[in-house]
mmCIF file of C-alpha atoms in Angstrom:
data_model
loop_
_atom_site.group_PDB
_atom_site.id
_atom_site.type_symbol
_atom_site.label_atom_id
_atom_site.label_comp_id
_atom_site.label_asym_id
_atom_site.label_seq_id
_atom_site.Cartn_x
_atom_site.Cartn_y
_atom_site.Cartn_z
ATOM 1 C CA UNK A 1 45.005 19.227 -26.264
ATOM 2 C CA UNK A 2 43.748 22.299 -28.673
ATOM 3 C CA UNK A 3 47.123 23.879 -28.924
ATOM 4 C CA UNK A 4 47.642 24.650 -32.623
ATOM 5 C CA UNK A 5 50.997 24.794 -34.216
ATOM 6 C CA UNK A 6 52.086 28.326 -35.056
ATOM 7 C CA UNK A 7 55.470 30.675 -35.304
ATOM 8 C CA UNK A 8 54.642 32.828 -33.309
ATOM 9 C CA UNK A 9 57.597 33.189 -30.788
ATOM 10 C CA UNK A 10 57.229 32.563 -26.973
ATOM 11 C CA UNK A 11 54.441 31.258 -27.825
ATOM 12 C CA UNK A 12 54.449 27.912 -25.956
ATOM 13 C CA UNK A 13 50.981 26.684 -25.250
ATOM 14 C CA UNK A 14 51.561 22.484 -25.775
ATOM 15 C CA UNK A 15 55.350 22.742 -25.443
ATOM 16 C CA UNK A 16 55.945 20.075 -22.770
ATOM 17 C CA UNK A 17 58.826 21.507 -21.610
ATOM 18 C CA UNK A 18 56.506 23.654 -19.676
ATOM 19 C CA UNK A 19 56.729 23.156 -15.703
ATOM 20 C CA UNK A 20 53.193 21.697 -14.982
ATOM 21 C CA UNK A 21 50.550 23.625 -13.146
ATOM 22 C CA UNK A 22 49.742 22.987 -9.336
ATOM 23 C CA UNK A 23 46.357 23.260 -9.555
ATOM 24 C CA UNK A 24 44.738 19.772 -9.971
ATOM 25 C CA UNK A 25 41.906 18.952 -12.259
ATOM 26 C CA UNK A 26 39.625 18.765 -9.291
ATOM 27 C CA UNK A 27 40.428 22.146 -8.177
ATOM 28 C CA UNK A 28 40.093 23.345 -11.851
ATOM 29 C CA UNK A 29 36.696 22.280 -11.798
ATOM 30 C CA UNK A 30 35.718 23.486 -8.444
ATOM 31 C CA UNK A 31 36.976 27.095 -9.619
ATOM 32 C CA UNK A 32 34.804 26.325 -13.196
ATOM 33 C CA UNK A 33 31.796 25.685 -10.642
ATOM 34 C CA UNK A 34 32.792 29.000 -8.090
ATOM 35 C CA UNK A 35 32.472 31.081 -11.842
ATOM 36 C CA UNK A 36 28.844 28.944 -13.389
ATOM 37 C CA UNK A 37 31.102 27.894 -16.479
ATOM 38 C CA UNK A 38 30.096 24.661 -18.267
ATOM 39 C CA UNK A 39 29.472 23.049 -21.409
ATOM 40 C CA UNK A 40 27.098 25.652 -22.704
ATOM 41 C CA UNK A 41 29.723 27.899 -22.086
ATOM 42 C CA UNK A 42 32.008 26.149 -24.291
ATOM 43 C CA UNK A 43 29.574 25.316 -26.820
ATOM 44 C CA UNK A 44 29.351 29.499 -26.925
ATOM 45 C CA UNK A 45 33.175 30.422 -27.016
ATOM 46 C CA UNK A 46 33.395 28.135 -29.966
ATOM 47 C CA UNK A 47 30.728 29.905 -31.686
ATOM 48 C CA UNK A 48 32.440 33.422 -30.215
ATOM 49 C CA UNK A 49 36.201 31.907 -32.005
ATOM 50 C CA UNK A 50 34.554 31.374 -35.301
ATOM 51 C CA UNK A 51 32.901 34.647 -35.518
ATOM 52 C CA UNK A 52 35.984 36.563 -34.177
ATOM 53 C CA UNK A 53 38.019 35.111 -36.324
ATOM 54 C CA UNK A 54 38.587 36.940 -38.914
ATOM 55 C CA UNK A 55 38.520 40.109 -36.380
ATOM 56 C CA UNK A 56 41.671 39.551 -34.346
ATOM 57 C CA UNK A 57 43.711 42.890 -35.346
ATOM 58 C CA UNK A 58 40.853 44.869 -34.825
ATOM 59 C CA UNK A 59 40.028 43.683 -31.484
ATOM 60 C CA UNK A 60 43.883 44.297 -30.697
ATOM 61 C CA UNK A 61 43.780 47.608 -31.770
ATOM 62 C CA UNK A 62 40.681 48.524 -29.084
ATOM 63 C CA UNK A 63 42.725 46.591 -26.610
ATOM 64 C CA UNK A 64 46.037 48.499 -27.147
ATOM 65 C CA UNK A 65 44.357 52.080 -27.849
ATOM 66 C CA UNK A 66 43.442 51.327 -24.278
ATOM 67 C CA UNK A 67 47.110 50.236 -22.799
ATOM 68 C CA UNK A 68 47.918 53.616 -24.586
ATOM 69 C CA UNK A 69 45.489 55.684 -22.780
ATOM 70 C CA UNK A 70 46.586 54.297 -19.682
ATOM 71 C CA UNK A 71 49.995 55.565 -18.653
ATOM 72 C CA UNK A 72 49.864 53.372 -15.660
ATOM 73 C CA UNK A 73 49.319 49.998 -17.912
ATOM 74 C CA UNK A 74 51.817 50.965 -20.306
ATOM 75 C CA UNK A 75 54.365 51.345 -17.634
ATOM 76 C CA UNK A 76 54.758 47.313 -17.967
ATOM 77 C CA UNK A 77 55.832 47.700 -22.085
ATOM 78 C CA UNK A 78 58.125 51.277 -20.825
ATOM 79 C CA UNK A 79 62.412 50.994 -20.973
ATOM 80 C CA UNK A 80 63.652 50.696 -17.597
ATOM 81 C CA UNK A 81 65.512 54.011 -17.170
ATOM 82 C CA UNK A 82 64.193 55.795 -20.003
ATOM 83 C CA UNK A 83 60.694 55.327 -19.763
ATOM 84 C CA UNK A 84 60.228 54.504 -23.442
ATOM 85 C CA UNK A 85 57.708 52.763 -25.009
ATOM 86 C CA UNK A 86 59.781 49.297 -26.241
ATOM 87 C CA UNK A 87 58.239 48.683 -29.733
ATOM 88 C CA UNK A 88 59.347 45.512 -30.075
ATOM 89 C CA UNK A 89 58.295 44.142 -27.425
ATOM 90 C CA UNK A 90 54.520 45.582 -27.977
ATOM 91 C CA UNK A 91 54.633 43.745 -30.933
ATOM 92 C CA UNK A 92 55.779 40.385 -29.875
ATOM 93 C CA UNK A 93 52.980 40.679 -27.220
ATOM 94 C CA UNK A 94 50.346 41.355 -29.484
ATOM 95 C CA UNK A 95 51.141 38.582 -31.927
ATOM 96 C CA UNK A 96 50.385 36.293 -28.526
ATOM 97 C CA UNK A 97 47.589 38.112 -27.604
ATOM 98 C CA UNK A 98 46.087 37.477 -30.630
ATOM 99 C CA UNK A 99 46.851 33.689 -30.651
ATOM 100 C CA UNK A 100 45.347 33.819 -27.009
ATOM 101 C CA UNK A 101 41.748 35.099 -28.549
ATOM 102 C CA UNK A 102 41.596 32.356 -30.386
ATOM 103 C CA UNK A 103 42.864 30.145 -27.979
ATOM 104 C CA UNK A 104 40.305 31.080 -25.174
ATOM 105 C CA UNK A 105 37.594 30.477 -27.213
ATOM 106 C CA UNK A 106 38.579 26.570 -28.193
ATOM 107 C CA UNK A 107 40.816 26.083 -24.991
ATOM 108 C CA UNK A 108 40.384 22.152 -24.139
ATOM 109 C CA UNK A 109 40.789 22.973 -20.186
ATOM 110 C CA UNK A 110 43.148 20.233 -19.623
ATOM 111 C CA UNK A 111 47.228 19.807 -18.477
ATOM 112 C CA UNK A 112 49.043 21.653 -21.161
ATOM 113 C CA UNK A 113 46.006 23.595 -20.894
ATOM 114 C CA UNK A 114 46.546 24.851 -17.232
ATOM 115 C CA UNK A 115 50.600 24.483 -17.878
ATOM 116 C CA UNK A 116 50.464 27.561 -19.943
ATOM 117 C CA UNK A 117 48.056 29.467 -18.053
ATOM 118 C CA UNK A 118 50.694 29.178 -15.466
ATOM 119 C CA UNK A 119 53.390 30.245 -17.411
ATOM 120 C CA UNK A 120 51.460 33.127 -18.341
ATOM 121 C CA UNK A 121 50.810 34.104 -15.081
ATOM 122 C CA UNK A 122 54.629 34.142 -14.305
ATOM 123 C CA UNK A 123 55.314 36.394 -17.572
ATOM 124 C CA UNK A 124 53.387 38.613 -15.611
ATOM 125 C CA UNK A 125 54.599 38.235 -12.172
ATOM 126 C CA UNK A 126 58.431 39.376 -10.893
ATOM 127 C CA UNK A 127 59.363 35.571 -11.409
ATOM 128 C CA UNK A 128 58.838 35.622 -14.984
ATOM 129 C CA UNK A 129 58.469 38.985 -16.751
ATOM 130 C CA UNK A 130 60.473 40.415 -19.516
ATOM 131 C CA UNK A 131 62.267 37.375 -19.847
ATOM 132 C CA UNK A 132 60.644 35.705 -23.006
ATOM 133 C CA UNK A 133 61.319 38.848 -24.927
ATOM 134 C CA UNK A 134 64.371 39.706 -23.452
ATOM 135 C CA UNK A 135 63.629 43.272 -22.482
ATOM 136 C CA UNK A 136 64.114 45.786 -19.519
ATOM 137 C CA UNK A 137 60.664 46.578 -18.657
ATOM 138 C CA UNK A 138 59.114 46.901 -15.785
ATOM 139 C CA UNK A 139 59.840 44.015 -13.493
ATOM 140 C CA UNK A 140 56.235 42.944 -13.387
ATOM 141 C CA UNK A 141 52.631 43.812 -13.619
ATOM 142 C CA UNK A 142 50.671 44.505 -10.588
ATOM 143 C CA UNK A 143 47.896 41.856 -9.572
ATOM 144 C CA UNK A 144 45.766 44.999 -9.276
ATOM 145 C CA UNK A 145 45.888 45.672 -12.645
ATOM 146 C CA UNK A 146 46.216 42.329 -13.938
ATOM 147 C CA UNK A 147 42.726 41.230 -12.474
ATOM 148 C CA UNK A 148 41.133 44.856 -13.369
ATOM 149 C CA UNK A 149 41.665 44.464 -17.254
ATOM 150 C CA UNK A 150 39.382 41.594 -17.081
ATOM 151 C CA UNK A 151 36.938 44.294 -17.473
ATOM 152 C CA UNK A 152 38.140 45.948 -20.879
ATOM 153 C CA UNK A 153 38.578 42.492 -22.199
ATOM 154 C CA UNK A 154 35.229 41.571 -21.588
ATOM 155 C CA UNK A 155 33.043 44.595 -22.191
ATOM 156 C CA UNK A 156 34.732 45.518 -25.282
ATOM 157 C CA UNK A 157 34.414 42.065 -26.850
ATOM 158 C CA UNK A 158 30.656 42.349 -27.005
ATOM 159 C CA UNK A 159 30.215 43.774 -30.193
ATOM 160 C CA UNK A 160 32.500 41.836 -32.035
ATOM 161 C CA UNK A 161 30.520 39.248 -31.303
ATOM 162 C CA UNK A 162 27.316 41.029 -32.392
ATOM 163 C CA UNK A 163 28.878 42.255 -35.756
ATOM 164 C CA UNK A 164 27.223 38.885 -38.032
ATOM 165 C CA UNK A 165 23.929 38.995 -36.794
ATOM 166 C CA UNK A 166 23.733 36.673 -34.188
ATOM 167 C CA UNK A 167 20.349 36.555 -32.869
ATOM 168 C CA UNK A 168 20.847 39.056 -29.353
ATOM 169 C CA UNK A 169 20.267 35.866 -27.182
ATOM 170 C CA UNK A 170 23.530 33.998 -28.664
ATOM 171 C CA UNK A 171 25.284 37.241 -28.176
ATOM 172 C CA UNK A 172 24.581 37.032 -24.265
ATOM 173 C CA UNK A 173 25.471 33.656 -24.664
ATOM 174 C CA UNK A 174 28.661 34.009 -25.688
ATOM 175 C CA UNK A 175 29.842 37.142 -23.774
ATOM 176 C CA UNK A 176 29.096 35.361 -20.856
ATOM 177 C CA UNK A 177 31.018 32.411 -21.610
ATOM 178 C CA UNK A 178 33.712 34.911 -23.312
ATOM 179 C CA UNK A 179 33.807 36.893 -19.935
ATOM 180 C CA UNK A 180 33.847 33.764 -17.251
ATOM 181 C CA UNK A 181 36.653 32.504 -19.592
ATOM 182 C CA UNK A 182 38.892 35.707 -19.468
ATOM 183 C CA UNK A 183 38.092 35.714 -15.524
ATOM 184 C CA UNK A 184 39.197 31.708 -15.182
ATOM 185 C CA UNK A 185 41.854 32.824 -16.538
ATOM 186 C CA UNK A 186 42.886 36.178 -14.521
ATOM 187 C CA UNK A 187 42.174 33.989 -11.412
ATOM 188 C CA UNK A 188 45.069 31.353 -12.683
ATOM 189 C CA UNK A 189 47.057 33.796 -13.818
ATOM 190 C CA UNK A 190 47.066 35.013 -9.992
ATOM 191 C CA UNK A 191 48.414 32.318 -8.659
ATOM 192 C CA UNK A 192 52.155 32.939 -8.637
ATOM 193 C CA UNK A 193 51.058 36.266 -6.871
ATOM 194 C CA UNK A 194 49.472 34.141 -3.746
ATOM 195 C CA UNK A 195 51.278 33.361 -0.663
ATOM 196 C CA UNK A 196 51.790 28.803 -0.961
ATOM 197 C CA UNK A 197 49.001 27.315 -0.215
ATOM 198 C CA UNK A 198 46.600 30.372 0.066
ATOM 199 C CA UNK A 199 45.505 30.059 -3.671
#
């Protein structure tokens, strides 16, 4: 297990007080086959995580101006009943975002792995959300949107990774692995969306 030790609260990737994931390793792999992700690929999102490194905040800030722009992905941070933005919680989402740059690119793939990816997904689904910050947000994020912002995540990674000097063929190299990693992840993050057994 890759999980490093941090402050950073809710943050719980390694905590095994997490419920375990369903999804076996077999199916894991099977879904890393369905998406062409293999060692190269993680050879590449550790090269990605040490370039990036030092480029966390300002990645955050093109991911959030974006959440701003969009009144309909903001909705998920708004006050129930007053519509407000809740700072607070903005913040405590970001310092996990951040933490979850770093950890897709040196993610080890394996049970406490695929344990948090789970409990992600429910912070995002009605079964979970709002409930590690203890806030009155919306009740959850829509799958719809949850599997679209793949997209921003991916395309706007790209030249962070190109900002020093990688030769343009590592750069390919690692946005691909960067954006099948982001997508294995979406997919998992799903899950407590799907009907039993239909995942």
């Amino acid at each position: 297990m890759n999980a490093p030790a941090t402050d950073i609260p809710g943050y719980r990737y390694g905590d095994p007080l997490l419920a375990p994931s369903p999804l076996t390793p077999a199916a894991l792999a099977e879904l890393e086959a369905s998406l062409l992700f293999g060692p190269d690929d993680v050879a590449a999102l550790k090269r990605a995580g040490t370039i990036v490194a030092d480029r966390i905040e300002a990645i955050l800030d093109v991911w959030y101006g974006f959440v701003a722009s969009q009144p309909h992905l903001l909705a998920a941070f708004r006050e129930h009943g007053t519509g407000e933005p809740i700072g607070a919680y903005l913040t405590a989402v970001r310092r996990r975002f951040g933490q979850w740059i770093l950890d897709t690119c040196n993610a080890s793939h394996d049970a406490a792995w695929l344990a948090w990816q789970e409990e992600i997904g429910r912070r995002h689904h009605r079964s979970g959300k709002n409930r590690t910050d203890g806030v009155n947000a919306s009740p959850y994020v829509p799958l719809r949107h949850l599997l679209a912002l793949v997209m921003p995540i991916s395309l706007t990674m790209r030249p962070f990774l190109a900002e020093k000097g990688a030769a343009p063929a590592e750069v390919d190299a690692m946005h691909a692995a960067w954006t099948k990693a982001v997508l294995l992840q979406a997919i998992l993050w799903a899950r407590p969306y799907v009907t039993e057994g239909e995942f």
